Structures are given as C-alpha cells and as structure tokens.
Coordinates of C-alpha atoms in Angstrom, one line a residue:
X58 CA 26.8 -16.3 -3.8
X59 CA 27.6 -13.8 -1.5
X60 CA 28.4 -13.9 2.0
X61 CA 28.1 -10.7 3.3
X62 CA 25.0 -8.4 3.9
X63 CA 24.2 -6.3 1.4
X64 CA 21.0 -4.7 3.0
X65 CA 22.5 -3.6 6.4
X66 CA 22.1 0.5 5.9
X67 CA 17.9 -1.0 5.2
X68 CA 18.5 -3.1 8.2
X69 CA 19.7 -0.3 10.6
X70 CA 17.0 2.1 8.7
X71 CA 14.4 0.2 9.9
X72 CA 15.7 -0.6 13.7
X73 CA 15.9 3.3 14.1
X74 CA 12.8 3.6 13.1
X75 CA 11.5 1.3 15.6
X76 CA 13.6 2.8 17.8
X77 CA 12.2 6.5 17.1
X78 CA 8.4 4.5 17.9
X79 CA 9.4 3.8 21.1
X80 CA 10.4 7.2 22.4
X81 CA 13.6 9.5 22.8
X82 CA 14.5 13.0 22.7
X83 CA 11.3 15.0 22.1
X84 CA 12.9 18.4 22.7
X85 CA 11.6 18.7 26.0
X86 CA 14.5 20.1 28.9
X87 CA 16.2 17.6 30.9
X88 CA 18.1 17.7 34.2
X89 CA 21.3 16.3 34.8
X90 CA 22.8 15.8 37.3
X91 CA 26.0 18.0 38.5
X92 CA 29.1 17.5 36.7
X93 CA 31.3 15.1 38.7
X94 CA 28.6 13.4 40.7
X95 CA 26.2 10.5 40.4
X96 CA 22.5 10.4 41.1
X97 CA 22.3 7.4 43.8
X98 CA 20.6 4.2 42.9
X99 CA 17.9 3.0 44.6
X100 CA 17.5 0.1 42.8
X101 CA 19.0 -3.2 44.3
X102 CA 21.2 -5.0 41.3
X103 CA 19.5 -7.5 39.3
X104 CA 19.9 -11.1 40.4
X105 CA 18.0 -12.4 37.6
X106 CA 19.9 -14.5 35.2
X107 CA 19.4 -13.8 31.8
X108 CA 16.9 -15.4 29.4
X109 CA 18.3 -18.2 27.6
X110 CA 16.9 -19.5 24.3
X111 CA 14.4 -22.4 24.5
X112 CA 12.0 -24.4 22.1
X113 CA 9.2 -21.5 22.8
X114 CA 7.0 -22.8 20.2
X115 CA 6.5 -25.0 17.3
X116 CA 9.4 -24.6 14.7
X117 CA 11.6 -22.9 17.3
X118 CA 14.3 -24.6 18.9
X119 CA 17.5 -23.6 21.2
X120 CA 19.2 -22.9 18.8
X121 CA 17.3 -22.6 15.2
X122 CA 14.1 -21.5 13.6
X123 CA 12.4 -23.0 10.9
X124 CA 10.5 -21.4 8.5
X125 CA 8.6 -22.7 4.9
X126 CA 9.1 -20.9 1.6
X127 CA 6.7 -21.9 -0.8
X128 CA 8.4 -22.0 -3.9
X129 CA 6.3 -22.5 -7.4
X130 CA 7.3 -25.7 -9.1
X131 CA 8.1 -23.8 -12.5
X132 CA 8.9 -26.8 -14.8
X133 CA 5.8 -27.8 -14.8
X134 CA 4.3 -24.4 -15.2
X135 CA 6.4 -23.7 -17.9
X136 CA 5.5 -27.0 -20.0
X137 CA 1.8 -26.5 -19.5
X138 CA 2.2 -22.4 -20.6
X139 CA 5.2 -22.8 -23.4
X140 CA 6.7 -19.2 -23.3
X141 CA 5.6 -17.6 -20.1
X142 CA 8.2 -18.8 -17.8
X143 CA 11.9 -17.7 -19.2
X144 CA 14.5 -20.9 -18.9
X145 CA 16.2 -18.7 -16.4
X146 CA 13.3 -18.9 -13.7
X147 CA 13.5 -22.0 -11.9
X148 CA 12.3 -23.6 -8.9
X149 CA 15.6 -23.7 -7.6
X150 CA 16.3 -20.4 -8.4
X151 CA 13.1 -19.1 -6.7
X152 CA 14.4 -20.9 -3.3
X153 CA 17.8 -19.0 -3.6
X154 CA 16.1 -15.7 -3.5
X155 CA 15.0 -16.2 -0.4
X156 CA 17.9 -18.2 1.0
X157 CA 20.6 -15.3 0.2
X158 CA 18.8 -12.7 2.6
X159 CA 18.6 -15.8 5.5
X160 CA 22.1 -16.7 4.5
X161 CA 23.0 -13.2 5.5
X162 CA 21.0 -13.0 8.8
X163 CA 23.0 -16.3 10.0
X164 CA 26.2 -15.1 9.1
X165 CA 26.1 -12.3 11.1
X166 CA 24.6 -14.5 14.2
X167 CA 21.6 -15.0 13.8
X168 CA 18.5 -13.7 15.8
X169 CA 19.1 -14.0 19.2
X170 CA 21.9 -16.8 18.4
X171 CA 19.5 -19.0 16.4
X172 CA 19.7 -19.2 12.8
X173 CA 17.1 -19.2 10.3
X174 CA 16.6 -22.9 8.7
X175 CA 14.7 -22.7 5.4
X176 CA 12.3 -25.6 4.4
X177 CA 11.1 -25.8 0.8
X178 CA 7.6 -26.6 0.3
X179 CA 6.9 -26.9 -3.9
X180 CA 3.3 -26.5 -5.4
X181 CA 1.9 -26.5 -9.0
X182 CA 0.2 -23.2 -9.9
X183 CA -1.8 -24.9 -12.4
X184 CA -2.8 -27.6 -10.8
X185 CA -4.4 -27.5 -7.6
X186 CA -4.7 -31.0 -6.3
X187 CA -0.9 -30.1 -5.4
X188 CA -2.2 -27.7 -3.1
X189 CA -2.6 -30.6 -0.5
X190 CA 0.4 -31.9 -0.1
X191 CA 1.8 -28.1 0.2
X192 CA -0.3 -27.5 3.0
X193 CA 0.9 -31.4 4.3
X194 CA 4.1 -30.0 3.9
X195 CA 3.9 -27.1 5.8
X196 CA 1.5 -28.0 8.8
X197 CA 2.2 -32.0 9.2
X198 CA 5.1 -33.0 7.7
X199 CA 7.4 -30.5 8.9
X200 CA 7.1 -28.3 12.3
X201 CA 7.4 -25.0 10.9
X202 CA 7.4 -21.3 12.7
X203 CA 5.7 -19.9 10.0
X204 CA 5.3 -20.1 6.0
X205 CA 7.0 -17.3 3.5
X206 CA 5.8 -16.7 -0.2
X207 CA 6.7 -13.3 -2.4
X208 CA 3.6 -13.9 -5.3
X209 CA 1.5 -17.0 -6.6
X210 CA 0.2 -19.0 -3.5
X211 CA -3.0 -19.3 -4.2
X212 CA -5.6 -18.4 -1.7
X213 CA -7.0 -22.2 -1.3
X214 CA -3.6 -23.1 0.0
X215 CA -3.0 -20.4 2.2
X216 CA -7.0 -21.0 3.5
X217 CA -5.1 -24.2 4.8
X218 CA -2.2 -23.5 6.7
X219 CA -4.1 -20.2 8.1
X220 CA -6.5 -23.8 9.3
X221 CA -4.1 -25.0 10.7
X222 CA -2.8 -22.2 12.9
X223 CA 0.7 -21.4 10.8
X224 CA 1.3 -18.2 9.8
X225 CA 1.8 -16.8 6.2
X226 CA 4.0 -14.1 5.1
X227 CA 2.6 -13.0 2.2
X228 CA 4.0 -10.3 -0.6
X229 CA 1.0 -9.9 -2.6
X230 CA -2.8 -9.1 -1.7
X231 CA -4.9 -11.4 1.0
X232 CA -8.5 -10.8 1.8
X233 CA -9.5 -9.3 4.7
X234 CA -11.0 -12.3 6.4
X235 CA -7.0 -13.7 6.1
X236 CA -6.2 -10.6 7.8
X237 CA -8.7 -11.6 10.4
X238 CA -7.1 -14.5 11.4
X239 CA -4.6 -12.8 13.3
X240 CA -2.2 -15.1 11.4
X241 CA -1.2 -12.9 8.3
X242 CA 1.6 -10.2 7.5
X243 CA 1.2 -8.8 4.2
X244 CA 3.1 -6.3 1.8
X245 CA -0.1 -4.4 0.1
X246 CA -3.4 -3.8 0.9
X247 CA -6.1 -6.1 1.4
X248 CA -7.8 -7.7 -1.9
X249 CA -10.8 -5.9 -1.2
X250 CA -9.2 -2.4 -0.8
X251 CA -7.3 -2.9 -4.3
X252 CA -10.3 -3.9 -5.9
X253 CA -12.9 -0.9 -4.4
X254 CA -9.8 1.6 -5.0
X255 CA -9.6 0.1 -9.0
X256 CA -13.1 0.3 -9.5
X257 CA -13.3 4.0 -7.7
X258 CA -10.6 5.2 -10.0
X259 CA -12.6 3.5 -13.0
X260 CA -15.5 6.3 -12.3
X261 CA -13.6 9.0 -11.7
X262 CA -12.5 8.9 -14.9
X263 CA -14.9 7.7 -17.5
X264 CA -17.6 9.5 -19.2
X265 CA -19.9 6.9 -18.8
X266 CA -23.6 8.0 -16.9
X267 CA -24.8 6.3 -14.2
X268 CA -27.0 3.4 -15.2
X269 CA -24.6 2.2 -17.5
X270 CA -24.0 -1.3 -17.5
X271 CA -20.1 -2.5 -16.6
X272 CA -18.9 -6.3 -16.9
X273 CA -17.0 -7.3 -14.2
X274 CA -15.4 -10.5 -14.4
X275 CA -14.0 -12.4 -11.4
X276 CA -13.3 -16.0 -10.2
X277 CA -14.4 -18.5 -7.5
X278 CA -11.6 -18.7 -5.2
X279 CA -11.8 -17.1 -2.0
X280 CA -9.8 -14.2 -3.3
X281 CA -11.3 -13.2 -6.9
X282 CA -14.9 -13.6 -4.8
X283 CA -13.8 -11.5 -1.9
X284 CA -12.1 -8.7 -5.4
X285 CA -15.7 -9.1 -7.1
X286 CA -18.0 -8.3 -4.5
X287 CA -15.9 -5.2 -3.3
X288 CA -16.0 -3.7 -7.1
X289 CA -19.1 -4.5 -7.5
X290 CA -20.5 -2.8 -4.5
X291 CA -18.5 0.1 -5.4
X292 CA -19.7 -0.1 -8.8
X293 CA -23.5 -0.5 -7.9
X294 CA -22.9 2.7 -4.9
X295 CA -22.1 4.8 -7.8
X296 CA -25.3 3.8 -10.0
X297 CA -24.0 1.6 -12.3
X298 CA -25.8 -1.9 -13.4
X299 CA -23.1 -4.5 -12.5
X300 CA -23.2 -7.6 -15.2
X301 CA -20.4 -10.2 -13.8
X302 CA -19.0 -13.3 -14.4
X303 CA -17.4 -15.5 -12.4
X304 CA -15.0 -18.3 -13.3
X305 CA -14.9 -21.8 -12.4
X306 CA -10.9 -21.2 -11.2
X307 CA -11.5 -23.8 -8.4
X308 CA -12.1 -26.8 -11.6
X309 CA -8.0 -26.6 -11.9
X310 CA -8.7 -26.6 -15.5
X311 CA -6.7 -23.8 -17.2
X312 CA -8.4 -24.3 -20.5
X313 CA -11.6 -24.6 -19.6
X314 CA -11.1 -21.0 -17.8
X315 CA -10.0 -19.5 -20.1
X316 CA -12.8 -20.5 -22.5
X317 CA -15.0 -19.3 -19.9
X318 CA -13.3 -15.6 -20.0
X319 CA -13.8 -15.8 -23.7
X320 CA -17.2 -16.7 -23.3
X321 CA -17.8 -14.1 -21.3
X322 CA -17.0 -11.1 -23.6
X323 CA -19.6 -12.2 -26.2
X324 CA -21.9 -12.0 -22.8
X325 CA -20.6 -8.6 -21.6
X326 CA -21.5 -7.0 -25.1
X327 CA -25.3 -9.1 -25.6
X328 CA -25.8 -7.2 -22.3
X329 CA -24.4 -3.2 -23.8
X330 CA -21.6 -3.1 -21.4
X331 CA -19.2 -0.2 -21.8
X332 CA -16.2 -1.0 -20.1
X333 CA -14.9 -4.0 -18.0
X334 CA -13.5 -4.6 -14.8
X335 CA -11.3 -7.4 -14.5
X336 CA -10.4 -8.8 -11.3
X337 CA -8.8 -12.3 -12.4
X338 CA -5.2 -13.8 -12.6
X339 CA -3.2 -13.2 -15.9
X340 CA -2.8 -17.1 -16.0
X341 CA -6.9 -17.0 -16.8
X342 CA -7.0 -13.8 -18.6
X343 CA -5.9 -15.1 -22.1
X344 CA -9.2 -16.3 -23.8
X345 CA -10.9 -12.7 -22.1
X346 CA -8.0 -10.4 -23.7
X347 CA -8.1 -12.2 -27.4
X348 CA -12.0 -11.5 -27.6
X349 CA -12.4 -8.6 -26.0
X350 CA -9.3 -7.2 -28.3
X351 CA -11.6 -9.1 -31.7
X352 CA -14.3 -7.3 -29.8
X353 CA -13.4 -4.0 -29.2
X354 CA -14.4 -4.1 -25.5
X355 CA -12.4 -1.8 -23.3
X356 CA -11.6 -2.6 -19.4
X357 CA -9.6 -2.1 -16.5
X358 CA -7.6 -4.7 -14.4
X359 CA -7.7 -4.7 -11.0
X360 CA -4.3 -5.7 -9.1
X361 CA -6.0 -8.2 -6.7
X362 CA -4.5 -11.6 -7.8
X363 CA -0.6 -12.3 -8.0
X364 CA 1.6 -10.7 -10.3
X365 CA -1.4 -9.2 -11.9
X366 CA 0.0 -6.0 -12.6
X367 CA 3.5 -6.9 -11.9
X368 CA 6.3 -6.9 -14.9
X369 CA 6.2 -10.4 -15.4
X370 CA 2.5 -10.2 -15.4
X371 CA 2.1 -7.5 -17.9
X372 CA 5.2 -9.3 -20.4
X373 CA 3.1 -13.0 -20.0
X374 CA 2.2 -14.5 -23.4
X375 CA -1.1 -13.1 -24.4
X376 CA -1.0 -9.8 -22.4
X377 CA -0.3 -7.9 -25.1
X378 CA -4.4 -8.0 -25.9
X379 CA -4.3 -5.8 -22.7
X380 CA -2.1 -2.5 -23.7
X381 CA -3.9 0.7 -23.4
X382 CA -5.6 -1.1 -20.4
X383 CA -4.8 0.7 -16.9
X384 CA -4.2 -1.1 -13.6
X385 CA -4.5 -0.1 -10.0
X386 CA -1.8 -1.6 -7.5
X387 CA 0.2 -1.0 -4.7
X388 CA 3.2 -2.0 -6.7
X389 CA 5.3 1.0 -8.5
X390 CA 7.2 0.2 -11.7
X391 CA 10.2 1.6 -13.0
X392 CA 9.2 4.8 -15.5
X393 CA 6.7 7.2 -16.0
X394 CA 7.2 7.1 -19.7
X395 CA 9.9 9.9 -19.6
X396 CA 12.5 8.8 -17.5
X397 CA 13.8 5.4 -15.4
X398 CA 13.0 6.3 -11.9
X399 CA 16.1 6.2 -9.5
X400 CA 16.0 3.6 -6.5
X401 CA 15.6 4.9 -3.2
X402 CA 18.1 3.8 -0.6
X403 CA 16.3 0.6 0.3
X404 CA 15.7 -0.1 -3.1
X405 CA 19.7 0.0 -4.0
X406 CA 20.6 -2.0 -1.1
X407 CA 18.6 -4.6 -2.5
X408 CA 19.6 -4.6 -5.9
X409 CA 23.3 -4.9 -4.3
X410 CA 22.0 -7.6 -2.9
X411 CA 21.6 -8.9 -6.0
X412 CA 23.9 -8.2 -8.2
X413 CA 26.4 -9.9 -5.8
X414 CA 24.4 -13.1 -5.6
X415 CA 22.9 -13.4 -9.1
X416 CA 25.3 -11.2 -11.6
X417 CA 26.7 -14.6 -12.6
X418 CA 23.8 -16.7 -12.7
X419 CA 22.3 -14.2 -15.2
X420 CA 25.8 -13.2 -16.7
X421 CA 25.2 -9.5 -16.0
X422 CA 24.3 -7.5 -13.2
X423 CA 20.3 -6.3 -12.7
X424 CA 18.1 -4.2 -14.7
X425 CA 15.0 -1.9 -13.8
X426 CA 12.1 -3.2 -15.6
X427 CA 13.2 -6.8 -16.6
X428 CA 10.4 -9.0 -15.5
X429 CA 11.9 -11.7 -13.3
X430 CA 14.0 -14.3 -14.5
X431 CA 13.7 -12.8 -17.6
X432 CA 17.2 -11.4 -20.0
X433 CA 16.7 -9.5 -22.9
X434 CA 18.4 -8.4 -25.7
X435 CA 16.9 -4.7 -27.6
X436 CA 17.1 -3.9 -31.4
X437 CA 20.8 -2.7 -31.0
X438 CA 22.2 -5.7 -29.4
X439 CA 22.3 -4.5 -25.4
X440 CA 21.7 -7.3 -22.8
X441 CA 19.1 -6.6 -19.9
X442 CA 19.1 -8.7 -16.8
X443 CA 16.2 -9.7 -14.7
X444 CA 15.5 -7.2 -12.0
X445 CA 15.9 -7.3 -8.2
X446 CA 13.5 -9.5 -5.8
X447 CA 11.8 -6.2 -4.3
X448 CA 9.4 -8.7 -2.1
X449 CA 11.9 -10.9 -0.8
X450 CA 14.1 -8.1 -0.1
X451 CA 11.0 -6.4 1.5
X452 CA 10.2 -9.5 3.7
X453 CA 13.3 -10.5 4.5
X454 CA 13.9 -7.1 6.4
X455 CA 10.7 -7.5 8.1
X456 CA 10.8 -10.7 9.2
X457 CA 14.7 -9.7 10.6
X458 CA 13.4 -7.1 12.5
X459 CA 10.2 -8.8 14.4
X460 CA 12.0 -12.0 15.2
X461 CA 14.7 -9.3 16.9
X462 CA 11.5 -7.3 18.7
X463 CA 10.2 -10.7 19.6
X464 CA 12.1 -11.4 22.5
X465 CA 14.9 -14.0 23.3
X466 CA 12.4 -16.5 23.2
X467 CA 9.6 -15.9 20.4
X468 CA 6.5 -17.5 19.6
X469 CA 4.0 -16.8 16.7
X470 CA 1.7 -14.0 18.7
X471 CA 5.3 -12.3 20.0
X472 CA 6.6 -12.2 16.7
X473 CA 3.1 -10.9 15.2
X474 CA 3.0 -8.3 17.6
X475 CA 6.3 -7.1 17.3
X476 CA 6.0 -6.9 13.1
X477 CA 2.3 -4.8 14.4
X478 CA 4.6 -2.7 16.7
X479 CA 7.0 -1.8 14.2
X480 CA 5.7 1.2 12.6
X481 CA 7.3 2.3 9.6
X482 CA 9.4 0.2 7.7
X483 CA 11.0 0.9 4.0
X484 CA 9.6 -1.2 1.0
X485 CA 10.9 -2.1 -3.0
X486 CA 8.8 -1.2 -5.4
X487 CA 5.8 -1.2 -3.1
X488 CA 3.5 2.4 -2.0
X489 CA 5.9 4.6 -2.7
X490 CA 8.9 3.4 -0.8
X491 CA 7.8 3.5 2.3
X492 CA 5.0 1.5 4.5
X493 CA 3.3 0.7 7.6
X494 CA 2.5 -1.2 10.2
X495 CA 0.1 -0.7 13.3
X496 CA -1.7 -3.3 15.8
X497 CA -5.0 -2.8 13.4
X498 CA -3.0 -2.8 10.6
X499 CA -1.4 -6.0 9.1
X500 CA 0.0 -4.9 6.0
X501 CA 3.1 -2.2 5.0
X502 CA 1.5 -0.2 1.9
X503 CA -0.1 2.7 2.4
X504 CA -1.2 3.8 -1.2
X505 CA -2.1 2.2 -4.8
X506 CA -1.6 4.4 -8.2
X507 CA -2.4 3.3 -11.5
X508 CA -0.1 2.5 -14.3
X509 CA -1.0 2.0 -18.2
X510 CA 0.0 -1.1 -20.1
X511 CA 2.1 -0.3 -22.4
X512 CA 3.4 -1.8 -25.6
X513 CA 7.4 -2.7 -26.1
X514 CA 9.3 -5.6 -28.0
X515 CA 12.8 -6.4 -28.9
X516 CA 12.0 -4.3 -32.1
X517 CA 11.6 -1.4 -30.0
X518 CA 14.2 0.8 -30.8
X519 CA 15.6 3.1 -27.4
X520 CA 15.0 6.5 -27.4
X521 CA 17.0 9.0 -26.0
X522 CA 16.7 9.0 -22.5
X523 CA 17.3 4.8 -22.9
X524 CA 13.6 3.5 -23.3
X525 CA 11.4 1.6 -25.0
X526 CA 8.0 3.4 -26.0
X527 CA 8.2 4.5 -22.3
X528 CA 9.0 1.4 -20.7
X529 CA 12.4 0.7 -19.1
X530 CA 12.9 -2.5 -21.2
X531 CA 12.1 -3.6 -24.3
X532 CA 9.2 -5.9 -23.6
X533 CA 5.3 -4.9 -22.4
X534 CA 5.3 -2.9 -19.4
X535 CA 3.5 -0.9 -16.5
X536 CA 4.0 3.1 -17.5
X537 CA 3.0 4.7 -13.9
X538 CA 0.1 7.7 -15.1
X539 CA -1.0 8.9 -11.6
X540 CA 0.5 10.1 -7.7
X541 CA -0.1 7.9 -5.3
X542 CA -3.8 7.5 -3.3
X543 CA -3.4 7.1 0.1
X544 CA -5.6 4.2 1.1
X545 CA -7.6 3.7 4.3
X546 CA -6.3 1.3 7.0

C-alpha cells in the first residue's frame, strides 16, 4: 500500500472552500496604510499559552482518536448468497479501504498531532442477531469518537449506537428522524426525500390516470417504513390508490422475505395494479423480480436502502429480472449509454488513490463501472478491475476537514458543527460532483437523477466507443437517462 496522499489537490479543494465560507476579498476598496510605515498596535501581546491537546471527550485522547468502521462480515454473506459477493471482496479488504485514506492523514501528522486509530466492528448482513454485538462493539466495548460505514449497516444497528449517543457517518441514505438526532452526517439525501423524489418522477412520466391503483412494496425496518410512507403519500397526493406490502425484514429470515416479495406480485395484480414501486433492499428483491418478470408487472425502484441502485446492486444475482426498470438516486454512474463519463478532479484523485493501494491486489489498475470487488473479463479477452471507493474517498475528506475545523481539542458537537459549517465540499459519484453542507442541513447531495437498468454480460461484445449495450462494463448496469433534480434541504 501506499504511503503517500493521493487526494491532497481534494484535500486543499475543500479547505479553500471553507476558507472562501468564512470571508475574504469581496471586491470592496481597502486602505493601507502608507508605504514604509506601520499602523500601531493597540493590542497588548497575547500571554496566553497555546491550547494543548487533551482527552476532550470519549475516544479522544492526547494524542489519538478512535473511530469504528463497520465492516460487513462478507464470508458469511457470500456462503448464504453463492455468487453475489466476488472472491475478491473480503472483510479484510473492506477494512483497508478505509484504512488507506487514515493511513494517509497520519502520515502527514495527523489532525492537530493526533492520529486516527481505526477499530473494526464486523456484522452479518443477513443475520441480524449480529447486530448486537456490533452495537456492543461500538458503544461498550470499545470508547469510540464516532462510528464510519460507506453502504450496508442496517438501520436497526445504527438505531443503536445513535441510542447510545455515538455518532454515525453514514455514505448511503438515513431517515430523517436519524438526522434528528443531531448525531448523523450523511452523503445523500434523507430516505424519505429519495423515496417522494422516485415516486414524483414515477407520475411525471406515466400515462397512467389518477385512480389507478400502484403496488408499493416496502419493509419493516425503520428505514423501508420511513421510504413507504413518503411514496405513498406522494402517491395518494397525486390521486392514485396506493396497494402496499410490507415485508417482515426484521424476522432475519432471507428466504422467508423473499417468499413474501413473491407473494406479493400475485397480490399487486388480484388488486389491477399498473406499475410498482419498490422501496426494498436488492438482498430481498429476488422472489419480487422472478414473478413480477413471469408476471409481466412493470415498476420502479426507489434508491432508499443500501446499494440499491449502486453497480454492485444492479450486477447482484437475480437483478437481471429488473432491466428496463428505472431508479432514482443520488448516486451517478459511469455512462449515459453513449460515452464513459470523465472523472472530475475529485473523482481522479481518488481513483489515484486507488490504483496505488489496490492495482496489485486486483492485478490491474481501476475501471469505471466495475461493481466493487468485482474483475471481469469481456467477449474479447480484456480484464476490468473493480472501481474506486467513491464513499470512502468522499468521507474520508470530510471527516479530514471537520476534525481540522474542530479545534485543537474536539468533541462530538465541535466536530458536528464544523462538518455543518463547511459548506461545499466535492463528492465521487454522488449529486453531481459536488455537495453540501449547512447547520440545517446534515447531508452533502444536493440532487437525485434517474438511471435505467440496463442489460450487459461477458457475451456482450464492446462497441465502438468501448461499451457494453451502454454500460461501461460488461455486466448489468445503471445507464444515467435524466439531468439532475435539485432536491429540497
């Protein structure tokens, strides 16, 4: 792995933008004073000694700061779904995506002369009585400054530590009451925004009359509730009759949920709906894509679980009963069907990034479009590499530059504020490129678009401009099919 910072031109990006929030040269006349003289001081030197570092609150020592990534355990995910997690993906590997970036924070010094100290905390997607001794993990066991997480933790696990009082970093969509707590930095907008935005862009666009009867299927978590209420209100505002399901996702039992999504198509059409909306994970979507595909049901899924719409998402085993589906997200993808799009600045530092840590691990440097962890080969024998970590580079910036606005001594509500107080700050992959925070505002993305699903195998052969039925690799992808919509705060 590397041992130099990759990300620095982001880094120094996003201090000047603080830096502009704060105030400077507006372009207003100034007056100097003559040439060769010095306005006198009537200030008396400071006699104050400066601030030294001290333990200023839990997980913050004189000299460290400790902070919890929670990591999937993805063995045991990948021997309960057999071909959705590629060999490559490991828990390990998840861990070191995260401790390259902190690596390169404490080789250049640190924050304020502390360095970052990463503590793992391991949990079973699947199976949720592991979601205890996570949240053990990070609010007993270990003092921790806060908890980090890119995609996955579920939102019974993070109702938990938000309990307790330890903050989550979160790259994927909360719910508004998360928000709430005071306690929560997120990447996108809130679960409810995503799903309203989904469901908005659903009647825009279909030919449907009002009174027409829509499935909407959704879960039992805090999260999928929080998804299915704000569709369905949106739904029902526009004069539509609103037939949902919700499944039992708090039972743990993966089969059993995914029975119930089957069981809910044959349901949707007894009741004459034309379209869904779906606003559950792509681990319980497999029984609802298989029958609504046998049944010729069309719908729509809403981004408002983790890596619902995300690469990996869209390439899982069974998702290919979704193509010709659309999806609203915050998150971009890598072609509009014509053309790769070009990283922004940001977006090439982090791929740098990278490439320098992980070109050997993968034995070949990073491809746009490659759902994580995954490498593929196309019809004609070329090798495509997982792509970059856009949310842990995103993060990883952020969290750099609050802890710096903080103060020498932070504490949870110092280093909230400052993240509030930051104001623009660049993103991967996320909005557009660009995001933003504000003290009523405790997420970066601005804007959600909507991409197609799109069909692509390792029998798709490249066109000319080097893609794969539109996608930028040769597996199922997101094709992007709209501008972005701004979003309210």
């Amino acid at each position: 792995m590397k041992r130099q910072s990759r990300i620095a031109v982001a880094l120094l990006a996003g201090a000047s933008l603080v830096i502009a929030a704060c105030g400077g040269d507006d372009g207003g006349s100034t007056t100097e004073a003559p040439a060769g003289t010095e306005a006198p001081s009537t200030e008396a030197p400071s006699t104050e000694a400066p601030e030294v570092p001290t333990a200023s609150d839990v997980g913050i020592t004189e000299s460290t700061i400790s902070i919890g990534v929670a990591v999937a355990d993805l063995e045991a995910v990948r021997a309960m779904l057999p071909g959705v997690v590629p060999e490559t993906l490991t828990t390990d590997h998840l861990f070191d995506r995260w401790k390259v970036f902190m690596d390169d924070i404490n080789e250049a010094g640190g924050i304020n002369g502390r360095t970052i100290e990463l503590v793992r905390l391991v949990w079973n997607p699947l199976d949720q009585t592991t979601f205890d001794a996570l949240c053990a993990a990070a609010t007993v066991d270990n003092e921790l400054f806060a908890v980090i997480n890119g995609t996955g933790l579920s939102s019974i696990a993070r109702k938990c530590i938000f309990d307790a009082g330890v903050p989550i970093l979160y790259g994927d969509v909360m719910t508004e009451a998360e928000y709430a707590t005071g306690l929560a930095i997120g990447l996108v907008p809130p679960t409810e925004v995503v799903a309203a935005a989904g469901a908005k862009q659903w009647i825009e666009n279909t030919d449907a009359p009002a009174g027409s009867v829509v499935g909407l299927l959704a879960n039992n978590t805090p999260g999928g509730t929080a998804a299915g209420d704000a569709a369905q209100a949106t739904l029902e505002d526009a004069g539509f009759v609103v037939e949902r399901a919700d499944l039992n996702s708090v039972s743990g039992d993966n089969a059993a949920i995914n029975e119930e999504g089957a069981t809910a198509v044959g349901n949707f059409v007894a009741k004459g709906a034309v379209h869904v909306l779906v606003a559950t994970p792509f681990t319980e979507n497999t029984g609802f894509w298989a029958k609504a595909a046998e049944a010729n049901l069309p719908f729509t899924l809403l981004d408002v679980s983790s890596s619902g719409c995300s690469p990996f998402g869209l390439s899982a085993t069974g998702a290919a009963n979704a193509v010709g589906s659309s999806c609203t997200t915050a998150f971009d993808h890598s072609t509009d069907g014509t053309a790769i799009r070009p990283d922004t600045e940001f977006e090439a530092a982090c791929r740098a990034n990278f490439d320098e840590n992980f070109t050997e691990y993968y034995g070949g440097p990073s491809s746009p479009g490659v759902p994580a962890g995954r490498v593929l080969t196309d019809i004609n024998g070329k090798v495509l590499n997982s792509d970059y970590t856009p949310l842990e580079c995103s993060l990883s910036n952020i969290i750099k530059l609050g802890l710096e606005a903080a103060g020498v001594n932070p504490t949870r509500q110092s280093f909230h504020d400052a993240i509030l107080n930051l104001g623009d700050v660049p993103l991967a992959l996320i909005g557009g490129g660009t995001g933003t925070f504000a003290p009523d505002k405790p997420f970066a993305a601005n804007a959600v678009h909507v991409v197609k699903v799109t069909k692509a195998g390792a029998d798709t052969t490249p066109d000319a401009n080097g893609l794969y039925n539109g996608c930028a690799a040769p597996v199922n992808c997101g094709v992007v099919v709209s501008d972005w919509t701004p979003i309210a705060s």
